[in-house]
mmCIF file of C-alpha atoms and ligand atoms in Angstrom:
data_model
loop_
_atom_site.group_PDB
_atom_site.id
_atom_site.type_symbol
_atom_site.label_atom_id
_atom_site.label_comp_id
_atom_site.label_asym_id
_atom_site.label_seq_id
_atom_site.Cartn_x
_atom_site.Cartn_y
_atom_site.Cartn_z
ATOM 1 C CA MET A 1 71.724 104.841 124.150
ATOM 2 C CA ASN A 2 74.025 106.830 121.884
ATOM 3 C CA ILE A 3 75.572 105.425 118.737
ATOM 4 C CA LEU A 4 79.249 106.175 118.112
ATOM 5 C CA ASP A 5 79.208 107.054 114.437
ATOM 6 C CA GLY A 6 82.490 105.913 112.909
ATOM 7 C CA ARG A 7 81.613 107.105 109.408
ATOM 8 C CA GLN A 8 81.085 110.688 110.466
ATOM 9 C CA LEU A 9 84.230 110.755 112.589
ATOM 10 C CA ALA A 10 86.340 109.169 109.834
ATOM 11 C CA LYS A 11 85.064 111.788 107.398
ATOM 12 C CA LYS A 12 86.008 114.596 109.784
ATOM 13 C CA ILE A 13 89.518 113.200 110.295
ATOM 14 C CA ARG A 14 90.009 112.717 106.542
ATOM 15 C CA ALA A 15 89.101 116.385 106.046
ATOM 16 C CA GLU A 16 91.691 117.347 108.689
ATOM 17 C CA LEU A 17 94.334 115.188 107.019
ATOM 18 C CA SER A 18 93.512 116.668 103.634
ATOM 19 C CA GLU A 19 94.032 120.133 105.076
ATOM 20 C CA GLU A 20 97.421 119.057 106.447
ATOM 21 C CA VAL A 21 98.477 117.765 103.021
ATOM 22 C CA ASN A 22 97.461 121.065 101.436
ATOM 23 C CA LYS A 23 99.599 122.932 103.951
ATOM 24 C CA ILE A 24 102.616 120.692 103.320
ATOM 25 C CA VAL A 25 102.312 121.070 99.554
ATOM 26 C CA ALA A 26 101.699 124.834 99.775
ATOM 27 C CA ALA A 27 104.907 125.122 101.814
ATOM 28 C CA GLY A 28 106.847 123.415 98.999
ATOM 29 C CA GLY A 29 106.899 119.910 100.493
ATOM 30 C CA ARG A 30 105.664 116.722 98.867
ATOM 31 C CA ALA A 31 102.506 114.794 99.720
ATOM 32 C CA PRO A 32 102.885 111.823 102.127
ATOM 33 C CA HIS A 33 103.366 108.579 100.208
ATOM 34 C CA LEU A 34 102.004 105.171 101.267
ATOM 35 C CA ALA A 35 102.880 101.982 99.397
ATOM 36 C CA ALA A 36 100.913 98.741 99.749
ATOM 37 C CA VAL A 37 102.097 95.286 98.744
ATOM 38 C CA LEU A 38 99.375 92.809 97.788
ATOM 39 C CA VAL A 39 100.220 89.178 97.098
ATOM 40 C CA GLY A 40 97.703 86.958 95.286
ATOM 41 C CA GLU A 41 94.015 87.390 94.608
ATOM 42 C CA ASP A 42 92.336 86.964 98.006
ATOM 43 C CA PRO A 43 89.018 88.838 97.553
ATOM 44 C CA ALA A 44 88.893 90.346 101.061
ATOM 45 C CA SER A 45 92.528 91.514 100.856
ATOM 46 C CA GLN A 46 91.874 93.095 97.467
ATOM 47 C CA VAL A 47 88.946 95.053 98.927
ATOM 48 C CA TYR A 48 90.981 96.189 101.957
ATOM 49 C CA VAL A 49 93.954 97.286 99.875
ATOM 50 C CA ARG A 50 91.766 99.047 97.321
ATOM 51 C CA ASN A 51 90.150 100.957 100.218
ATOM 52 C CA LYS A 52 93.544 102.008 101.531
ATOM 53 C CA VAL A 53 94.747 103.204 98.131
ATOM 54 C CA ARG A 54 91.471 105.042 97.415
ATOM 55 C CA SER A 55 91.527 106.719 100.813
ATOM 56 C CA CYS A 56 95.024 108.013 100.053
ATOM 57 C CA GLU A 57 93.889 109.462 96.752
ATOM 58 C CA LYS A 58 90.813 111.099 98.306
ATOM 59 C CA ILE A 59 92.873 113.158 100.749
ATOM 60 C CA GLY A 60 95.773 113.989 98.424
ATOM 61 C CA PHE A 61 98.337 111.420 99.631
ATOM 62 C CA ARG A 62 100.407 109.620 97.058
ATOM 63 C CA SER A 63 99.948 105.866 96.953
ATOM 64 C CA THR A 64 101.590 102.990 95.149
ATOM 65 C CA LEU A 65 100.149 99.500 94.857
ATOM 66 C CA ILE A 66 102.649 96.733 94.243
ATOM 67 C CA ARG A 67 101.112 93.401 93.232
ATOM 68 C CA ARG A 68 102.749 90.009 93.073
ATOM 69 C CA PRO A 69 101.147 86.663 92.112
ATOM 70 C CA ALA A 70 100.193 84.134 94.795
ATOM 71 C CA ASP A 71 103.160 81.931 93.811
ATOM 72 C CA VAL A 72 105.768 84.666 94.320
ATOM 73 C CA GLY A 73 108.847 83.336 96.100
ATOM 74 C CA GLU A 74 109.638 84.526 99.607
ATOM 75 C CA SER A 75 113.013 85.898 98.535
ATOM 76 C CA GLU A 76 111.422 87.921 95.744
ATOM 77 C CA LEU A 77 108.918 89.364 98.210
ATOM 78 C CA LEU A 78 111.735 90.178 100.639
ATOM 79 C CA ASP A 79 113.452 92.025 97.785
ATOM 80 C CA VAL A 80 110.305 94.134 97.288
ATOM 81 C CA VAL A 81 110.362 94.968 101.003
ATOM 82 C CA ARG A 82 114.062 95.906 100.880
ATOM 83 C CA GLN A 83 113.490 98.176 97.900
ATOM 84 C CA LEU A 84 110.666 99.954 99.716
ATOM 85 C CA ASN A 85 112.866 100.276 102.815
ATOM 86 C CA GLU A 86 115.436 102.101 100.700
ATOM 87 C CA ASP A 87 113.054 104.150 98.536
ATOM 88 C CA GLU A 88 113.248 107.709 99.842
ATOM 89 C CA ALA A 89 110.095 108.679 97.940
ATOM 90 C CA VAL A 90 108.038 106.222 100.065
ATOM 91 C CA ASP A 91 107.284 107.369 103.624
ATOM 92 C CA GLY A 92 105.595 104.201 104.851
ATOM 93 C CA PHE A 93 104.368 100.883 103.511
ATOM 94 C CA ILE A 94 102.358 97.817 104.387
ATOM 95 C CA VAL A 95 102.380 94.213 103.260
ATOM 96 C CA GLN A 96 98.767 93.040 103.301
ATOM 97 C CA LEU A 97 98.186 89.897 105.392
ATOM 98 C CA PRO A 98 97.477 87.020 105.217
ATOM 99 C CA LEU A 99 100.265 85.936 102.870
ATOM 100 C CA PRO A 100 100.182 82.602 100.986
ATOM 101 C CA ARG A 101 101.173 79.673 103.193
ATOM 102 C CA HIS A 102 104.580 79.114 101.598
ATOM 103 C CA ILE A 103 105.697 82.568 102.769
ATOM 104 C CA ASN A 104 106.784 83.137 106.341
ATOM 105 C CA GLU A 105 104.823 86.205 107.530
ATOM 106 C CA GLU A 106 107.108 86.742 110.480
ATOM 107 C CA ARG A 107 110.205 86.966 108.270
ATOM 108 C CA VAL A 108 108.448 89.446 105.997
ATOM 109 C CA THR A 109 107.252 91.612 108.905
ATOM 110 C CA LEU A 110 110.727 91.586 110.462
ATOM 111 C CA ALA A 111 112.226 92.752 107.154
ATOM 112 C CA ILE A 112 110.194 95.990 107.189
ATOM 113 C CA ARG A 113 112.164 98.898 108.616
ATOM 114 C CA PRO A 114 110.373 99.982 111.824
ATOM 115 C CA GLU A 115 110.631 103.596 110.608
ATOM 116 C CA LYS A 116 108.371 102.711 107.661
ATOM 117 C CA ASP A 117 106.142 100.158 109.413
ATOM 118 C CA VAL A 118 102.939 102.232 109.389
ATOM 119 C CA ASP A 119 100.910 99.104 110.274
ATOM 120 C CA GLY A 120 102.769 98.974 113.588
ATOM 121 C CA PHE A 121 103.261 95.192 113.213
ATOM 122 C CA HIS A 122 107.051 95.070 113.643
ATOM 123 C CA PRO A 123 108.098 93.880 117.128
ATOM 124 C CA VAL A 124 110.144 97.076 117.530
ATOM 125 C CA ASN A 125 106.971 99.140 117.219
ATOM 126 C CA PHE A 126 105.042 96.727 119.435
ATOM 127 C CA GLY A 127 107.805 96.852 122.068
ATOM 128 C CA ARG A 128 107.935 100.639 121.934
ATOM 129 C CA MET A 129 104.156 100.716 122.374
ATOM 130 C CA ALA A 130 104.385 98.441 125.415
ATOM 131 C CA GLN A 131 107.021 100.731 126.951
ATOM 132 C CA GLY A 132 105.065 103.901 126.187
ATOM 133 C CA LEU A 133 107.657 105.165 123.678
ATOM 134 C CA PRO A 134 106.808 106.950 120.414
ATOM 135 C CA CYS A 135 105.728 104.332 117.863
ATOM 136 C CA TYR A 136 103.304 103.506 115.084
ATOM 137 C CA LEU A 137 100.210 102.017 116.710
ATOM 138 C CA PRO A 138 98.377 99.246 114.861
ATOM 139 C CA ALA A 139 95.349 100.651 113.038
ATOM 140 C CA THR A 140 92.456 99.169 114.994
ATOM 141 C CA PRO A 141 93.688 100.013 118.520
ATOM 142 C CA ALA A 142 94.670 103.477 117.259
ATOM 143 C CA GLY A 143 91.138 103.884 115.851
ATOM 144 C CA ILE A 144 89.605 102.870 119.194
ATOM 145 C CA LEU A 145 91.765 105.398 121.079
ATOM 146 C CA GLU A 146 90.906 108.138 118.580
ATOM 147 C CA MET A 147 87.217 107.394 118.976
ATOM 148 C CA MET A 148 87.538 107.534 122.770
ATOM 149 C CA ARG A 149 89.443 110.826 122.595
ATOM 150 C CA ARG A 150 87.058 112.514 120.197
ATOM 151 C CA HIS A 151 83.979 111.447 122.185
ATOM 152 C CA GLU A 152 85.703 112.225 125.505
ATOM 153 C CA ILE A 153 85.031 108.730 126.849
ATOM 154 C CA GLN A 154 86.371 108.505 130.392
ATOM 155 C CA THR A 155 88.654 105.539 130.990
ATOM 156 C CA GLU A 156 90.504 106.389 134.215
ATOM 157 C CA GLY A 157 89.743 103.867 136.959
ATOM 158 C CA ARG A 158 87.157 102.147 134.764
ATOM 159 C CA GLU A 159 86.843 98.397 134.426
ATOM 160 C CA VAL A 160 87.636 97.497 130.834
ATOM 161 C CA VAL A 161 87.012 93.974 129.613
ATOM 162 C CA VAL A 162 88.618 93.054 126.304
ATOM 163 C CA ILE A 163 87.539 89.801 124.686
ATOM 164 C CA GLY A 164 90.159 88.494 122.288
ATOM 165 C CA ARG A 165 93.936 88.472 122.638
ATOM 166 C CA SER A 166 95.219 88.869 119.073
ATOM 167 C CA ASN A 167 98.503 90.653 118.388
ATOM 168 C CA ILE A 168 96.760 93.324 116.347
ATOM 169 C CA VAL A 169 93.730 94.143 118.511
ATOM 170 C CA GLY A 170 93.109 92.483 121.892
ATOM 171 C CA THR A 171 96.620 92.480 123.313
ATOM 172 C CA PRO A 172 97.642 95.998 122.178
ATOM 173 C CA ILE A 173 94.353 97.667 123.219
ATOM 174 C CA GLY A 174 94.724 95.965 126.627
ATOM 175 C CA ILE A 175 98.206 97.423 127.026
ATOM 176 C CA LEU A 176 97.181 100.864 125.769
ATOM 177 C CA LEU A 177 94.149 101.236 128.018
ATOM 178 C CA SER A 178 96.129 100.255 131.118
ATOM 179 C CA ARG A 179 99.008 102.693 130.500
ATOM 180 C CA LYS A 180 99.410 105.928 132.444
ATOM 181 C CA ALA A 181 97.827 108.239 129.883
ATOM 182 C CA TYR A 182 94.555 109.319 128.367
ATOM 183 C CA PRO A 183 92.878 107.221 127.070
ATOM 184 C CA GLY A 184 94.226 104.784 129.636
ATOM 185 C CA ASN A 185 94.556 104.448 133.418
ATOM 186 C CA ALA A 186 91.869 101.766 133.222
ATOM 187 C CA THR A 187 91.820 98.408 134.972
ATOM 188 C CA VAL A 188 91.952 95.966 132.101
ATOM 189 C CA THR A 189 90.982 92.316 131.947
ATOM 190 C CA ILE A 190 91.799 90.420 128.768
ATOM 191 C CA CYS A 191 89.447 87.476 128.259
ATOM 192 C CA HIS A 192 89.894 84.712 125.698
ATOM 193 C CA SER A 193 88.814 81.198 124.774
ATOM 194 C CA ARG A 194 90.239 79.702 128.000
ATOM 195 C CA THR A 195 88.685 82.291 130.337
ATOM 196 C CA ARG A 196 86.454 80.875 133.038
ATOM 197 C CA GLY A 197 83.315 82.816 133.993
ATOM 198 C CA LEU A 198 83.496 85.102 130.962
ATOM 199 C CA GLU A 199 79.964 86.351 131.542
ATOM 200 C CA ASP A 200 80.822 87.428 135.105
ATOM 201 C CA HIS A 201 83.725 89.461 133.738
ATOM 202 C CA LEU A 202 81.524 91.048 131.091
ATOM 203 C CA ARG A 203 78.782 91.914 133.576
ATOM 204 C CA ARG A 204 81.100 94.034 135.718
ATOM 205 C CA ALA A 205 82.655 95.872 132.768
ATOM 206 C CA ASP A 206 82.242 99.645 132.395
ATOM 207 C CA ILE A 207 83.738 99.366 128.911
ATOM 208 C CA ILE A 208 83.748 96.280 126.672
ATOM 209 C CA VAL A 209 86.038 95.891 123.668
ATOM 210 C CA ALA A 210 84.783 92.897 121.679
ATOM 211 C CA ALA A 211 87.360 91.402 119.316
ATOM 212 C CA ILE A 212 86.834 87.640 119.247
ATOM 213 C CA GLY A 213 85.458 87.126 115.751
ATOM 214 C CA ILE A 214 82.295 85.311 116.828
ATOM 215 C CA PRO A 215 79.142 86.846 115.322
ATOM 216 C CA GLU A 216 76.847 88.509 117.908
ATOM 217 C CA PHE A 217 78.564 86.718 120.794
ATOM 218 C CA VAL A 218 77.910 89.369 123.468
ATOM 219 C CA LYS A 219 74.229 89.403 124.452
ATOM 220 C CA GLY A 220 72.219 91.945 126.429
ATOM 221 C CA SER A 221 72.006 89.574 129.413
ATOM 222 C CA MET A 222 75.835 89.617 129.712
ATOM 223 C CA VAL A 223 76.285 93.383 130.159
ATOM 224 C CA LYS A 224 75.423 95.939 132.796
ATOM 225 C CA GLU A 225 73.268 99.021 132.388
ATOM 226 C CA GLY A 226 75.241 102.026 131.089
ATOM 227 C CA VAL A 227 78.125 100.033 129.585
ATOM 228 C CA VAL A 228 80.246 101.519 126.774
ATOM 229 C CA VAL A 229 80.629 98.970 123.964
ATOM 230 C CA ILE A 230 83.321 99.025 121.284
ATOM 231 C CA ASP A 231 82.579 96.291 118.754
ATOM 232 C CA VAL A 232 85.619 95.419 116.642
ATOM 233 C CA GLY A 233 84.114 92.338 114.962
ATOM 234 C CA ILE A 234 83.237 92.313 111.293
ATOM 235 C CA ASN A 235 81.514 89.020 110.496
ATOM 236 C CA ARG A 236 79.584 87.836 107.483
ATOM 237 C CA VAL A 237 76.502 85.814 108.355
ATOM 238 C CA GLU A 238 74.072 84.195 105.985
ATOM 239 C CA ALA A 239 70.956 86.220 105.281
ATOM 240 C CA PRO A 240 68.700 84.283 102.931
ATOM 241 C CA GLY A 241 66.393 86.469 100.888
ATOM 242 C CA THR A 242 68.729 89.480 100.848
ATOM 243 C CA GLU A 243 70.375 90.672 97.655
ATOM 244 C CA LYS A 244 73.877 89.565 98.671
ATOM 245 C CA GLY A 245 72.763 86.514 100.619
ATOM 246 C CA TYR A 246 74.708 87.688 103.673
ATOM 247 C CA ARG A 247 74.830 90.558 106.124
ATOM 248 C CA LEU A 248 77.630 92.065 108.182
ATOM 249 C CA CYS A 249 77.499 91.981 111.952
ATOM 250 C CA GLY A 250 79.826 92.532 114.870
ATOM 251 C CA ASP A 251 80.837 90.412 117.859
ATOM 252 C CA VAL A 252 78.044 92.100 119.806
ATOM 253 C CA ASP A 253 74.332 91.397 119.451
ATOM 254 C CA PHE A 254 73.370 95.005 118.777
ATOM 255 C CA ASP A 255 69.625 94.531 119.266
ATOM 256 C CA SER A 256 69.839 93.132 122.791
ATOM 257 C CA VAL A 257 72.929 95.073 123.980
ATOM 258 C CA SER A 258 72.194 98.574 122.660
ATOM 259 C CA PRO A 259 69.171 99.265 124.938
ATOM 260 C CA LYS A 260 71.455 98.781 127.978
ATOM 261 C CA ALA A 261 74.502 100.607 126.592
ATOM 262 C CA SER A 262 75.226 104.307 127.167
ATOM 263 C CA LEU A 263 77.423 104.299 124.049
ATOM 264 C CA ILE A 264 77.853 101.655 121.382
ATOM 265 C CA THR A 265 79.635 101.325 118.033
ATOM 266 C CA PRO A 266 77.525 99.798 115.251
ATOM 267 C CA VAL A 267 78.758 97.281 112.655
ATOM 268 C CA PRO A 268 79.140 98.332 109.926
ATOM 269 C CA GLY A 269 79.817 102.059 110.381
ATOM 270 C CA GLY A 270 81.617 101.895 113.705
ATOM 271 C CA VAL A 271 85.236 101.537 114.674
ATOM 272 C CA GLY A 272 86.094 99.752 111.400
ATOM 273 C CA GLN A 273 85.731 103.079 109.615
ATOM 274 C CA LEU A 274 88.632 104.423 111.628
ATOM 275 C CA THR A 275 91.158 101.720 110.805
ATOM 276 C CA VAL A 276 92.088 103.046 107.369
ATOM 277 C CA VAL A 277 92.096 106.574 108.785
ATOM 278 C CA SER A 278 94.589 105.428 111.450
ATOM 279 C CA LEU A 279 96.868 104.088 108.723
ATOM 280 C CA LEU A 280 96.703 107.465 106.990
ATOM 281 C CA MET A 281 97.499 109.236 110.282
ATOM 282 C CA ASN A 282 100.540 106.985 110.696
ATOM 283 C CA THR A 283 101.624 107.752 107.131
ATOM 284 C CA LEU A 284 101.457 111.484 107.846
ATOM 285 C CA LYS A 285 103.584 110.901 110.958
ATOM 286 C CA ALA A 286 106.060 108.940 108.824
ATOM 287 C CA ALA A 287 106.240 111.758 106.253
ATOM 288 C CA ARG A 288 106.923 114.221 109.070
ATOM 289 C CA ARG A 289 109.485 111.897 110.690
ATOM 290 C CA GLU A 290 107.528 112.383 113.919
ATOM 291 C CA ILE A 291 108.163 108.982 115.513
ATOM 292 C CA TYR A 292 111.723 108.211 114.463
ATOM 293 C CA VAL A 293 113.645 111.450 114.120
HETATM 294 N N1 GUN B 1 95.061 92.110 107.110
HETATM 295 C C1 GUN B 1 93.970 92.402 107.862
HETATM 296 N N2 GUN B 1 94.141 93.589 108.476
HETATM 297 C C2 GUN B 1 95.351 94.050 108.104
HETATM 298 C C3 GUN B 1 96.077 95.238 108.392
HETATM 299 O O1 GUN B 1 95.654 96.110 109.158
HETATM 300 N N3 GUN B 1 97.302 95.339 107.804
HETATM 301 C C4 GUN B 1 97.802 94.394 106.981
HETATM 302 N N4 GUN B 1 99.004 94.596 106.465
HETATM 303 N N5 GUN B 1 97.156 93.278 106.686
HETATM 304 C C5 GUN B 1 95.937 93.124 107.242
#
């Protein structure tokens, strides 16, 4: 069994990005600029956004955090989005989700100009992805592909089983791994809560992408010898007696699955480490006008 170390890979990519920024600045250009909009005080969202902003600073990107209270009106938030759309000093921006219930997330996402949608959440970017056109890929699928590329994981002709069909992980990674490309050319099955015989699907998988949000759902008895496991889950489970009172775990039961796996991503320290890096890679692409010329 080999562990796919997301921390080490993320560090390497950050160093590469930092070098790119230095080159841009040395040539008289300006550093890529990411803006993040955070509404309310949700603790998890605050941590995620702080990570994104800090990561920008670490590698020499410019970043701007725009905060609004939880009771901000939808029209005021849409105004913030419009201003960022027009701001030539901002290359790309994100609106952290979830938004408070009185705000329609779809309307907000649709208001972001696809050219600046470095989260890849706008249907224009999703549609372009599905058609194999240049686009911003959502961060987690992009992180999975980058990990596969860097570790030269073979996907052609392989049986990939994805569990979970969300718009930001399961569905896009299913599309991406079945396209005619590398990584890709795989035979993909997307499983979900209504799938019958889920364990039979899992047992014939050469590669499993677990993104269902159920702690330690995939057990050793459900996988075949030599399987490659990408665990996207980040779950908090109670851990009495520990300092924090909880521990983090994935959607895969690492202890029983890892002895059978040829490669496996741990949680924490696996593919999650690459999500922020993917956002930074998209921001660099935005600054270079690589996707939308
Ligand atoms: N909430 C959880 N993940 C994400 C993400 O990748 N982008 C945004 N905007 N919100 C999120």
